[in-house]
Coordinates of C-alpha atoms and ligand atoms in Angstrom, one line a residue:
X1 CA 87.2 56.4 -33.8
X2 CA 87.8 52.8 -34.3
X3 CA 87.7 52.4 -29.8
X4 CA 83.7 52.9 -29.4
X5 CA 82.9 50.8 -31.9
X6 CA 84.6 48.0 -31.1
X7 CA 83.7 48.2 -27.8
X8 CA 80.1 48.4 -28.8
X9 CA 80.5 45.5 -31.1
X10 CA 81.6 44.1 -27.8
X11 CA 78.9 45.1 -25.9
X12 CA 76.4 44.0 -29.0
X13 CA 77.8 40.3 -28.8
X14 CA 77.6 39.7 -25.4
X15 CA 74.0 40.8 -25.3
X16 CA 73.8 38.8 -27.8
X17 CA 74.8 35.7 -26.2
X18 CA 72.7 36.6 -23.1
X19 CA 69.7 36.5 -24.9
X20 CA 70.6 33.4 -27.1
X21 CA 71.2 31.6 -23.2
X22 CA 68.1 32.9 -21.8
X23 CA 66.4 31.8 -24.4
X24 CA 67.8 28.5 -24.7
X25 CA 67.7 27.8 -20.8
X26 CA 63.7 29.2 -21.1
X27 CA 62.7 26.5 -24.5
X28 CA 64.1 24.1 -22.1
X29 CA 62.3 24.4 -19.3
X30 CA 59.2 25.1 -21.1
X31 CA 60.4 21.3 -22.8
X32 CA 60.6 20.2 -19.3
X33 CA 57.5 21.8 -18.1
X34 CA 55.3 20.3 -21.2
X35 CA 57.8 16.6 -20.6
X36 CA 56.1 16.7 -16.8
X37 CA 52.9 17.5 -17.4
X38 CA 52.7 15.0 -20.6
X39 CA 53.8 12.6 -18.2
X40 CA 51.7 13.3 -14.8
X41 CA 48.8 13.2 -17.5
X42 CA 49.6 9.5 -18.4
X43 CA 50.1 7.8 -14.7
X44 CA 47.1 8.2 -13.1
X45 CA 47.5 9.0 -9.4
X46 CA 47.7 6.5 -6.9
X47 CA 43.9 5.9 -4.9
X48 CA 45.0 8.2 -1.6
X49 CA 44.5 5.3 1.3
X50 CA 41.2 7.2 2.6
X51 CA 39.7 5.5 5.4
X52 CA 36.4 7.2 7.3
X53 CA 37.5 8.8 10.5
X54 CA 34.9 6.9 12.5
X55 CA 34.5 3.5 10.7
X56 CA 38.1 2.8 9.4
X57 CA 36.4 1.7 6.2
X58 CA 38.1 2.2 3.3
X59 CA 36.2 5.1 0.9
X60 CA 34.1 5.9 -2.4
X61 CA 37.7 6.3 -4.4
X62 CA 39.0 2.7 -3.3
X63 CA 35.2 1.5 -4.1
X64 CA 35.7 2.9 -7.7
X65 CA 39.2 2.3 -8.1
X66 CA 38.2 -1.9 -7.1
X67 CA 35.6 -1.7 -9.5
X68 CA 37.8 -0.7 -12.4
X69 CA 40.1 -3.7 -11.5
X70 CA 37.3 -5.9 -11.3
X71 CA 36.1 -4.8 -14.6
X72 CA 38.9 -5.3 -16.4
X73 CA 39.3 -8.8 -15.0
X74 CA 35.9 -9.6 -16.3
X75 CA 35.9 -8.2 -19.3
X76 CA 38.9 -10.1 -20.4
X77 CA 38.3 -13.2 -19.1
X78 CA 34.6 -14.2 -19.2
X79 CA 30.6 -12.4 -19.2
X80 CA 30.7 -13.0 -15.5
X81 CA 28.4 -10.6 -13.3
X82 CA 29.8 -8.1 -10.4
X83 CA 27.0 -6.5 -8.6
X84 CA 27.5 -3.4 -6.4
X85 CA 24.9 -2.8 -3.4
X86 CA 23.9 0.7 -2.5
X87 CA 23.4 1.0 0.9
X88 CA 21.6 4.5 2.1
X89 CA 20.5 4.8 5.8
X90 CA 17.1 5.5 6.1
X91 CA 16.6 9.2 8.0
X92 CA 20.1 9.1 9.6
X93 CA 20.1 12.5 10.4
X94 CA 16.9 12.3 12.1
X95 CA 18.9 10.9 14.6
X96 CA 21.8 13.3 14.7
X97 CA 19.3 15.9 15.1
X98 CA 17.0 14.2 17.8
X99 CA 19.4 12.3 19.9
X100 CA 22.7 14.2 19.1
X101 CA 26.0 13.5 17.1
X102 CA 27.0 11.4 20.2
X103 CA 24.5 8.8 19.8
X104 CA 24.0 8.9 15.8
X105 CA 28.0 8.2 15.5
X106 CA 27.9 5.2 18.0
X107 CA 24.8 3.8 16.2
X108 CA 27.0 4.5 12.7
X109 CA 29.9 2.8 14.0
X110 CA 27.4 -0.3 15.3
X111 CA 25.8 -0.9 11.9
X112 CA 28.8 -0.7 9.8
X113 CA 29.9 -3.5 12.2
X114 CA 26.8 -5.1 11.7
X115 CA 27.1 -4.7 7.8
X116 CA 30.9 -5.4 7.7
X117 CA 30.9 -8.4 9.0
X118 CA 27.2 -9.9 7.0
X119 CA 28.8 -8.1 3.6
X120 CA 32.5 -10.4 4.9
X121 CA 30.4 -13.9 4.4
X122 CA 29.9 -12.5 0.4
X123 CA 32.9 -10.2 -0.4
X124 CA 35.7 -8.7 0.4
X125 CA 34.4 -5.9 -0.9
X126 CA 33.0 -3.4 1.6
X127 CA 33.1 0.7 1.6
X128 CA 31.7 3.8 3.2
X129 CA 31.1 5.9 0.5
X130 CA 29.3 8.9 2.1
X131 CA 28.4 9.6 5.8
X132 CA 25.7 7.4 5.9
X133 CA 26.1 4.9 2.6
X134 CA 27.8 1.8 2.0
X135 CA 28.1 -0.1 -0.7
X136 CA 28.8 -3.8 -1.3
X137 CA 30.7 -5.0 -4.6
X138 CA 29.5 -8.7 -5.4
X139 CA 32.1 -10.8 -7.3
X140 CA 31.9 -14.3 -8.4
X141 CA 28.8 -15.1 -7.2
X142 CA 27.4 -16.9 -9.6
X143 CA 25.6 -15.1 -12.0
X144 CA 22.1 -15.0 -10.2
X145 CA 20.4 -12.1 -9.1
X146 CA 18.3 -14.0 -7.0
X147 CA 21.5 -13.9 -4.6
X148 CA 22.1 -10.3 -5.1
X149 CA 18.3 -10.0 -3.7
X150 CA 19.0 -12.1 -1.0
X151 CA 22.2 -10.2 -0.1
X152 CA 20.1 -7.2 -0.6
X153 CA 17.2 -8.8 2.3
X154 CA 19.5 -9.7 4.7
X155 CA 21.3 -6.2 4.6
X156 CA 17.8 -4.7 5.7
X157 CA 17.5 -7.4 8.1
X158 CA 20.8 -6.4 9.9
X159 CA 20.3 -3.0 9.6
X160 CA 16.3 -3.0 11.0
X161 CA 17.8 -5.1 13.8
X162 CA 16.6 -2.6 16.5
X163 CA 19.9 -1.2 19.1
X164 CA 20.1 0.0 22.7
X165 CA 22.5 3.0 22.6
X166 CA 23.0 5.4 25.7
X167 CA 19.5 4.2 26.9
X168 CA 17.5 4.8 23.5
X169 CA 16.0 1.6 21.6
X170 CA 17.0 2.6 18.7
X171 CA 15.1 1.3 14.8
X172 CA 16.7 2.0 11.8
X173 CA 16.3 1.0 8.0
X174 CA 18.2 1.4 4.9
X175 CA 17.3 1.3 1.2
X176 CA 19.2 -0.6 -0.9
X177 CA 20.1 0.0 -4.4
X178 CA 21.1 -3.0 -6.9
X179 CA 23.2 -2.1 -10.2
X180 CA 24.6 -5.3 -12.1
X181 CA 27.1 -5.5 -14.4
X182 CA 27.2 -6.1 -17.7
X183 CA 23.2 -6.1 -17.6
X184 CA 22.6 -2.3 -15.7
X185 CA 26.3 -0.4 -16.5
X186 CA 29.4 -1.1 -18.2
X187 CA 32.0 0.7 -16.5
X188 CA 32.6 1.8 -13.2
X189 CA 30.9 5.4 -13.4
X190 CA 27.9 4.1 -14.4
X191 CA 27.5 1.4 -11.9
X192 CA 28.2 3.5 -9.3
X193 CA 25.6 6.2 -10.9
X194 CA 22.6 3.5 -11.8
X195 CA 23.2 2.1 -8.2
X196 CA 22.4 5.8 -6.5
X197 CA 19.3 5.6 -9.3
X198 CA 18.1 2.4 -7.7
X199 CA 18.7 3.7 -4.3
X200 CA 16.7 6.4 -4.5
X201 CA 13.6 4.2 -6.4
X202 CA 14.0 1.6 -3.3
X203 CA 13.6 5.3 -1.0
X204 CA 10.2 5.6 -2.8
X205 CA 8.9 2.6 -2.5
X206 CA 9.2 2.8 1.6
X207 CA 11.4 2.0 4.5
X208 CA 13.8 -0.9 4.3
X209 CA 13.2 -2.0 0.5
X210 CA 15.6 -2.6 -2.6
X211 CA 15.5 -1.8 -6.0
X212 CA 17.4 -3.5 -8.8
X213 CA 18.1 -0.8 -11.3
X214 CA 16.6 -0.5 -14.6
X215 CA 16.8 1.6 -17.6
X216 CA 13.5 3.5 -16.6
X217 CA 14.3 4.8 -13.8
X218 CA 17.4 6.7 -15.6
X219 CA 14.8 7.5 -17.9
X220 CA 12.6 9.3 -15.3
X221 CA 15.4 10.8 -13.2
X222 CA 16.4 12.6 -16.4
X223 CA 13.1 13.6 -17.0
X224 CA 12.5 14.8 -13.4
X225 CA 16.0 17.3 -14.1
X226 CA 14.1 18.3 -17.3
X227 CA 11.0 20.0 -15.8
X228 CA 12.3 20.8 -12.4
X229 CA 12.5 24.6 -14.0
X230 CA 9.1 24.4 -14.9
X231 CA 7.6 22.8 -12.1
X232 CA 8.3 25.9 -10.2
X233 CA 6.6 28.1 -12.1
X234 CA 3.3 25.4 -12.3
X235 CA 1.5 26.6 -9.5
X236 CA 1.4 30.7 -10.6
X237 CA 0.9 29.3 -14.1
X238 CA -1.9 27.1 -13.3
X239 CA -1.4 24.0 -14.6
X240 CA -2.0 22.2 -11.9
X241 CA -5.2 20.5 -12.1
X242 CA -7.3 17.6 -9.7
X243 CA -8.9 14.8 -11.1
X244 CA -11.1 12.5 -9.0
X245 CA -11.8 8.6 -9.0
X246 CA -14.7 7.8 -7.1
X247 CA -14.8 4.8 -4.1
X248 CA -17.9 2.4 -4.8
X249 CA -20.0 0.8 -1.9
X250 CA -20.0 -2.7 -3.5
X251 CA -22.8 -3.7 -1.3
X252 CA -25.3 -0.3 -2.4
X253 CA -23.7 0.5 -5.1
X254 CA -23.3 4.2 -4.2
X255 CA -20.1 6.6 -4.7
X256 CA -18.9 6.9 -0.8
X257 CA -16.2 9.4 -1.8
X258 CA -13.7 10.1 -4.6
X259 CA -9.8 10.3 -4.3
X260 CA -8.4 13.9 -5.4
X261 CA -6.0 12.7 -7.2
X262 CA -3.0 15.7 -8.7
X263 CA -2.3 16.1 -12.5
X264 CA 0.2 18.8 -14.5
X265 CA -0.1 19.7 -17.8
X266 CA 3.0 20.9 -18.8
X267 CA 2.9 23.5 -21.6
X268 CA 4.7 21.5 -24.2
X269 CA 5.2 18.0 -22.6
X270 CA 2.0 18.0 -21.7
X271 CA 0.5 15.7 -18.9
X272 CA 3.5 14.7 -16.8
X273 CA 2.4 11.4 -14.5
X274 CA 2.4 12.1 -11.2
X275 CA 5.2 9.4 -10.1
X276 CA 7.6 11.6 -12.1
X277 CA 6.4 15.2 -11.1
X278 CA 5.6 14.5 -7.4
X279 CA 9.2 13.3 -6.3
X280 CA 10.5 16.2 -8.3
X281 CA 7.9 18.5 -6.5
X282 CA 9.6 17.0 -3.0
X283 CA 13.1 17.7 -3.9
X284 CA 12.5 21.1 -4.6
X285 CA 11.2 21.7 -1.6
X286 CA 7.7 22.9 -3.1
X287 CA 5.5 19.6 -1.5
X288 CA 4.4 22.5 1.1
X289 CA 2.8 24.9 -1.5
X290 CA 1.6 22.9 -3.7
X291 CA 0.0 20.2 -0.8
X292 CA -1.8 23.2 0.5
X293 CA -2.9 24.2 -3.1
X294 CA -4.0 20.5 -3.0
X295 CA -6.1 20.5 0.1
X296 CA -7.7 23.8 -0.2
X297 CA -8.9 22.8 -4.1
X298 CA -10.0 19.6 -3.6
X299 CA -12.0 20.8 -0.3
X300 CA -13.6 24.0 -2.8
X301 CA -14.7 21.8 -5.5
X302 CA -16.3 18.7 -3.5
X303 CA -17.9 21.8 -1.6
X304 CA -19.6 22.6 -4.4
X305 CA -20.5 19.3 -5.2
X306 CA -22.1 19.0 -2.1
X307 CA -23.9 21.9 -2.4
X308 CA -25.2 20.3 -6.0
X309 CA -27.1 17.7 -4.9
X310 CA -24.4 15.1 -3.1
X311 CA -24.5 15.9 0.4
X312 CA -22.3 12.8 2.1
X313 CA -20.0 13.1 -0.5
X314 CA -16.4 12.6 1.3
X315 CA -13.2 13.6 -0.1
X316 CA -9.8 11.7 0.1
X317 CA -6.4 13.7 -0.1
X318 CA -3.1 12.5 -0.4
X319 CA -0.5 14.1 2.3
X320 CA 3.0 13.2 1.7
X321 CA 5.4 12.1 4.3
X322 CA 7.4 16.1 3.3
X323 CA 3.9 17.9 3.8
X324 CA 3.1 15.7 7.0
X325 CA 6.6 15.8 8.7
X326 CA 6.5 19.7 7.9
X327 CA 3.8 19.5 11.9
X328 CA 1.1 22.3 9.9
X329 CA -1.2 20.0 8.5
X330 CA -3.6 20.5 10.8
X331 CA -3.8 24.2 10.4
X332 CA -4.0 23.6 6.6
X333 CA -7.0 21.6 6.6
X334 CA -8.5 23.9 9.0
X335 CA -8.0 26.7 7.2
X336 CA -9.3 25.0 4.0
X337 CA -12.5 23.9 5.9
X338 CA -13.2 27.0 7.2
X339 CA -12.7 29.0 3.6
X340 CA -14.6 26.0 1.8
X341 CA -17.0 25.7 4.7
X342 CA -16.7 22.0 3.7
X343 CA -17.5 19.3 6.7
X344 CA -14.4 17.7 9.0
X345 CA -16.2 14.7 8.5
X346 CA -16.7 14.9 4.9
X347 CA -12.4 14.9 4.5
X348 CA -10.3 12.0 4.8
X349 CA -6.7 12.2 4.5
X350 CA -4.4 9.6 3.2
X351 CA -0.9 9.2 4.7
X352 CA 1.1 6.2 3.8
X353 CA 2.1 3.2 6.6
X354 CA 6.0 4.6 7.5
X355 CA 4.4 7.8 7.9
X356 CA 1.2 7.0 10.6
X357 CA 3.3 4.3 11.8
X358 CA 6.9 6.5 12.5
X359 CA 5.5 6.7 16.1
X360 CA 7.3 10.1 16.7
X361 CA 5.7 12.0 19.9
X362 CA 5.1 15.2 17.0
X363 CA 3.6 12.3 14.5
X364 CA 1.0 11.2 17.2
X365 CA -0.1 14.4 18.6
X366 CA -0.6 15.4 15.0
X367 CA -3.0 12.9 14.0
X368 CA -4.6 13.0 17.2
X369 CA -5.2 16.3 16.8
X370 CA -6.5 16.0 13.2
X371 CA -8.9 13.0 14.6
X372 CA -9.8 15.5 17.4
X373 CA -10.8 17.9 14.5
X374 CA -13.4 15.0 12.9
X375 CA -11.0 14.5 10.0
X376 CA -10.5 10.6 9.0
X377 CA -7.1 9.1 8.9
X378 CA -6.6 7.0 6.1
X379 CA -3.7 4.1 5.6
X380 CA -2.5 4.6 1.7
X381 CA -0.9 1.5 0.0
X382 CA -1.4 -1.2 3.2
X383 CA 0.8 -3.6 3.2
X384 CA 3.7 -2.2 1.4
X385 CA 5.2 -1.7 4.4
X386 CA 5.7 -4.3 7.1
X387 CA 4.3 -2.7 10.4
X388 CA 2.4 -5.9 12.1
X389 CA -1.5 -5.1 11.7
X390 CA -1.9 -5.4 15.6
X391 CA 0.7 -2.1 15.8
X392 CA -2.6 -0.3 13.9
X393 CA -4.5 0.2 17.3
X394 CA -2.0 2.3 18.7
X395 CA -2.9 5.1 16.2
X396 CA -6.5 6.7 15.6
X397 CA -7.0 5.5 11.8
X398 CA -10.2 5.0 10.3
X399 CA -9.4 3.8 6.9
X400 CA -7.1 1.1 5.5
X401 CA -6.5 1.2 1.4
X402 CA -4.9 -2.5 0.6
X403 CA -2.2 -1.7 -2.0
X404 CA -3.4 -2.2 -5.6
X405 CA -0.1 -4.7 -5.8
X406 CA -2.6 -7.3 -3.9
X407 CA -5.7 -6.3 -5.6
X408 CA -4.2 -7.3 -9.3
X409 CA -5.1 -10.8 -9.7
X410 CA -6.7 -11.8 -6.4
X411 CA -9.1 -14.4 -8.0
X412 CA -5.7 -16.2 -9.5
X413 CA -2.8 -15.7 -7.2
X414 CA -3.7 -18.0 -4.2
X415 CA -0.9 -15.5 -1.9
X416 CA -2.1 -12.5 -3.0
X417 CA -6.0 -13.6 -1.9
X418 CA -4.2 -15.1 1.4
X419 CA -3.1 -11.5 1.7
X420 CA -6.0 -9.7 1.2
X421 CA -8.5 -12.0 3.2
X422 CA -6.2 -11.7 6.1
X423 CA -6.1 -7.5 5.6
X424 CA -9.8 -7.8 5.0
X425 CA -10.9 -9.6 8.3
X426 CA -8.4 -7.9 10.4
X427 CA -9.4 -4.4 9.3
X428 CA -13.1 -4.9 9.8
X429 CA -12.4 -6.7 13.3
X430 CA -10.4 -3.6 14.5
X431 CA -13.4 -1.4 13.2
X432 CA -11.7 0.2 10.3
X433 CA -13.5 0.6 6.8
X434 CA -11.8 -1.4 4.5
X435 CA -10.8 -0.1 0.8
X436 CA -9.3 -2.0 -1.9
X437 CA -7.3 -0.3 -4.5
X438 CA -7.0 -0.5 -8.2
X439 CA -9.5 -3.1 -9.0
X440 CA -9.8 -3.6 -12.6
X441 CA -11.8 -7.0 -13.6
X442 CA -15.5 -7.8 -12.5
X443 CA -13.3 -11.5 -11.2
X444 CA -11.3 -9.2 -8.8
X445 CA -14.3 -7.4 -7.5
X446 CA -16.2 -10.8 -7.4
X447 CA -13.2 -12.0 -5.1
X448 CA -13.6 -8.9 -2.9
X449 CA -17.0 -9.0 -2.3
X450 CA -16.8 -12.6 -1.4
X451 CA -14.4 -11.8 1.7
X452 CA -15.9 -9.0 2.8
X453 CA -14.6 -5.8 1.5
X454 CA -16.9 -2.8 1.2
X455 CA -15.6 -0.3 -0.5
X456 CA -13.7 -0.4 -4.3
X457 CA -12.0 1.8 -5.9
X458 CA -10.5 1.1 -9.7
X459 CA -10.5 1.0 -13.4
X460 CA -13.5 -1.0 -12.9
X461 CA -15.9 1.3 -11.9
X462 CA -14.2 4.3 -13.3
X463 CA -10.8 6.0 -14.3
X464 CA -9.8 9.2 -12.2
X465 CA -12.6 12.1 -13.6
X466 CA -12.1 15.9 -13.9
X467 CA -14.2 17.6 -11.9
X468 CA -16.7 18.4 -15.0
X469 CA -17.0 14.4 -15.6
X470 CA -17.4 13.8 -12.1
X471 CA -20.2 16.0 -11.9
X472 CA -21.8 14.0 -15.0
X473 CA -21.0 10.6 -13.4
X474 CA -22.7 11.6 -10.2
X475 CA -25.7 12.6 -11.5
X476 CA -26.0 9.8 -13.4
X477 CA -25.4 7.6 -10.0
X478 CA -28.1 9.0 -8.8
X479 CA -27.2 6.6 -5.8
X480 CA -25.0 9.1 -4.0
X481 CA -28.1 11.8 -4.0
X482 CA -30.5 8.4 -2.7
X483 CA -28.2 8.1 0.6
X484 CA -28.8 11.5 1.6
X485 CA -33.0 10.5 2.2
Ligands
C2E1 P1 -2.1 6.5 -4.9 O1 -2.4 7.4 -3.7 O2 -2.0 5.0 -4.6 O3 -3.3 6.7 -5.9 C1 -3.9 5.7 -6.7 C2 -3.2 5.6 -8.0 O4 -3.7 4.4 -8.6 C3 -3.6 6.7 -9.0 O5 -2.4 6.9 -9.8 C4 -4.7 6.0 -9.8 O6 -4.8 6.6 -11.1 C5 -4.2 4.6 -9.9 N1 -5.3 3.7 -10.1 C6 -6.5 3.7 -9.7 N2 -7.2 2.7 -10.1 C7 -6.4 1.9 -10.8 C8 -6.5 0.6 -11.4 O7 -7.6 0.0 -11.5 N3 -5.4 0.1 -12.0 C9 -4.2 0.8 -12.0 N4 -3.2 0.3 -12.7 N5 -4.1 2.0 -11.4 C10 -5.1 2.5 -10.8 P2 -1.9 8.3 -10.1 O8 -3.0 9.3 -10.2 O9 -0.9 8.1 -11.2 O10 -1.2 8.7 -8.8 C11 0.0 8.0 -8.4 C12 0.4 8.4 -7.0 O11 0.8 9.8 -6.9 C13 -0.7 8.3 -6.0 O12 -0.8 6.9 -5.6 C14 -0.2 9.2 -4.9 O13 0.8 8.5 -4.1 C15 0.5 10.3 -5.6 N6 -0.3 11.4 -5.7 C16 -1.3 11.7 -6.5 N7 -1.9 12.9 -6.2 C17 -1.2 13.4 -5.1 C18 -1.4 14.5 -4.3 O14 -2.2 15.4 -4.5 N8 -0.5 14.7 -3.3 C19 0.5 13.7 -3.0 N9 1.3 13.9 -2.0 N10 0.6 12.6 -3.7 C20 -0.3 12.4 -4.8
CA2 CA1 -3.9 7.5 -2.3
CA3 CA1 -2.8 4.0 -2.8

């Protein structure tokens, strides 16, 4: 009886010791596993050596892995500044997509040459950090930001440098974003983050500028993410609205026109300005339907006004490079005209230098066909770009708005009134009416009148109207109504 026992007392024990082993060989592994991963979490891994197929320049994860070093350095040792340049091609894949791969890589691999060896006589410092960005890190130079600038200036020099590639003449710009540490960032992340911030400011403000970052602009990208939700729902909500700020014949004295001019109320933020919601409106891709809900309101309610009492009343409309690359502009207008039965001649439409001045074959039959039509082509914010006045002729424009920029203090800035003489006695030589922009002192509409300029638009004379004060203010300028005798 005693035989089975002991042999399953046997049996019992060396289970027994099975399960003790497994056990003990599985706590340490799991030791192990935890020992490795404890470890692999406190030795950061080595930056891979990543160097851009086409370029050989070294990447965004050696750019941020320098600027960590860098930082360190600093912060230990003194306040000193390190800058880092944001370099974004203007349109790159324009010419991809017009000219082929082919061409756009040779004309890559030329102006990181170019860029490499202008960004070698500041730093050491030079990366590709996306197909077409680079970026600069300044070190040691000195604590002025007037250098950065002109580091900043020269890179758009190189870069709008024009090239002969395969046959093409080839012009190209880049926007270039200016972050500064300690002043704009304090760590690497947020250099690299405020710099793509600035970059995209410089985008707005035209071809081939800079932009040194401020706190602002974080403050209105945030805010653009924040209604982007709503802003698509703005249009079926209605609340989108026009407002209109009339244009002033300084020498009669009578409204020539008014400026439609978009607003949103947003239904808890309330009015939203439109250098926040329009960029947002562009990046959504919803320029097209709400540009066309643009044109055809501002056509219907000048219409009307017409129809009121103010016959020669014109109406300018803004067109966005997005709604004006998009080749239907045309048809929108004509389609607006027809439903509004408001006058070609009576619509002018405002398109900023890059875009009348991109001298694309489509760009050139468009606003030949829109002159064709009897619409006016008018040059928003002149000057802001730097197409030579004499390149004007080339392009059927009727209209050039000198940038508010020059207007503000024109009877004390002796440049600014160089400026807007110059802009003032070219435009009228060429045959162009001349407008200036944002005029807010009787001194700065004293100044204008003096050289020559006809037609003012600005605080002065009046702030942007809803269409029920702009009825009021016409009537009481009975001017407008005088014009039509
Ligand atoms: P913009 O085309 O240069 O329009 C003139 C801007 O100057 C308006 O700003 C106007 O309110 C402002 N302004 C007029 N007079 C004065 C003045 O005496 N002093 C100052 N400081 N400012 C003055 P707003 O309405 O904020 O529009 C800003 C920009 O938004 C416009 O600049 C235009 O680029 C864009 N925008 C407005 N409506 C539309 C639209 O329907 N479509 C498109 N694509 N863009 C629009
Ligand atoms: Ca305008
Ligand atoms: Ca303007």
């Amino acid at each position: 009886m005693n035989l089975p026992l002991n042999i399953f007392n046997l049996y019992i024990i060396t289970l027994s010791i099975f399960i003790l082993g497994a056990v003990t060989l599985a706590l340490v592994g799991l030791v192990f596993v935890f020992a490795m991963l404890y470890w692999r979490s406190q030795t950061k891994p080595a930056v891979q050596d990543y160097k851009h197929y086409l370029t050989g320049l070294p990447g965004r994860a050696q750019m941020m892995s320098k600027l960590e070093q860098l930082l360190v350095v600093k912060s230990q040792n003194d306040m000193a500044h390190v800058a880092l340049l944001f370099v974004d091609l203007d349109d790159f894949n324009n010419v991809n997509n017009s000219l082929g791969n082919k061409v756009g890589d040779a004309l890559l691999l030329h102006l990181s040459q170019e860029l490499r060896n202008l960004a070698g006589r500041y730093s050491k410092y030079f990366y590709q950090i996306g197909s077409d960005e680079f970026a600069v890190i300044l070190y040691d130079y000195g604590n002025d930001v007037n250098i950065v600038s002109e580091v900043a200036n020269e890179i758009i020099h190189v870069v709008a440098k024009p090239v002969s590639i395969e046959g093409y003449e080839l012009h190209s710009s880049c926007a270039v974003g200016i972050c500064i540490y300690p002043e704009c960032a304090t760590d690497a992340d947020g250099l690299l983050k405020n710099a793509s911030v600035a970059r995209d400011n410089a985008k707005k403000i035209g071809f081939g500028s800079q932009s040194l970052y401020t706190q602002e602009m974080s403050k209105k990208s945030a805010m653009r993410t924040l209604i982007s939700a709503d802003l698509r729902m703005a249009l079926e909500r209605n609340e989108f609205y026009l407002q209109y700020q009339p244009m002033i014949n300084i020498a009669t004295q009578q409204v020539e026109g008014v400026e439609a001019l978009l607003r949103w109320r947003h239904p808890s933020l309330g009015n939203i300005t439109p250098d926040i919601f329009i960029p947002a409106i562009e990046d959504l891709g919803l320029i097209h339907s709400v540009g066309k809900w643009v044109v055809y309101t501002a056509c219907k309610e000048i219409s009307k006004l017409q129809a009121a009492g103010n016959p020669n009343l014109c109406v300018a409309i803004n067109i966005s490079a997005h709604q004006f690359n998009k080749g239907d502009i045309a048809s929108v207008v004509a389609e607006a005209m027809w439903e509004t039965g408001i006058a070609a001649d009576k619509v002018e439409l405002e398109l900023t230098e890059a875009v009348v001045m991109s001298d694309t074959e489509k760009s050139v039959l468009m606003l030949n066909v829109l002159q064709t039509m009897g619409v006016k082509i008018a040059v928003d914010d002149f000057g802001t770009g730097y197409s030579a006045m004499n390149q004007l002729t080339k392009f059927p424009i009727s209209i050039l708005k000198i940038d508010r920029c020059f207007i503000h203090d024109v009877n004390t800035n002796a440049s600014n009134l160089a400026i807007v003489s110059t802009m003032i006695r070219m435009g009228k030589q060429l045959g162009y009416k001349v407008v200036a922009e944002g005029v807010e002192t009787k001194e700065e509409l004293e100044v204008l009148r003096r050289e020559g300029c006809e037609i003012i638009q600005g605080f002065y004379f009046s702030k942007p109207l809803s269409i029920a004060d702009l009825t009021k203010y016409l009537s009481d300028n009975v001017l407008v109504k005088a014009s039509t005798a």
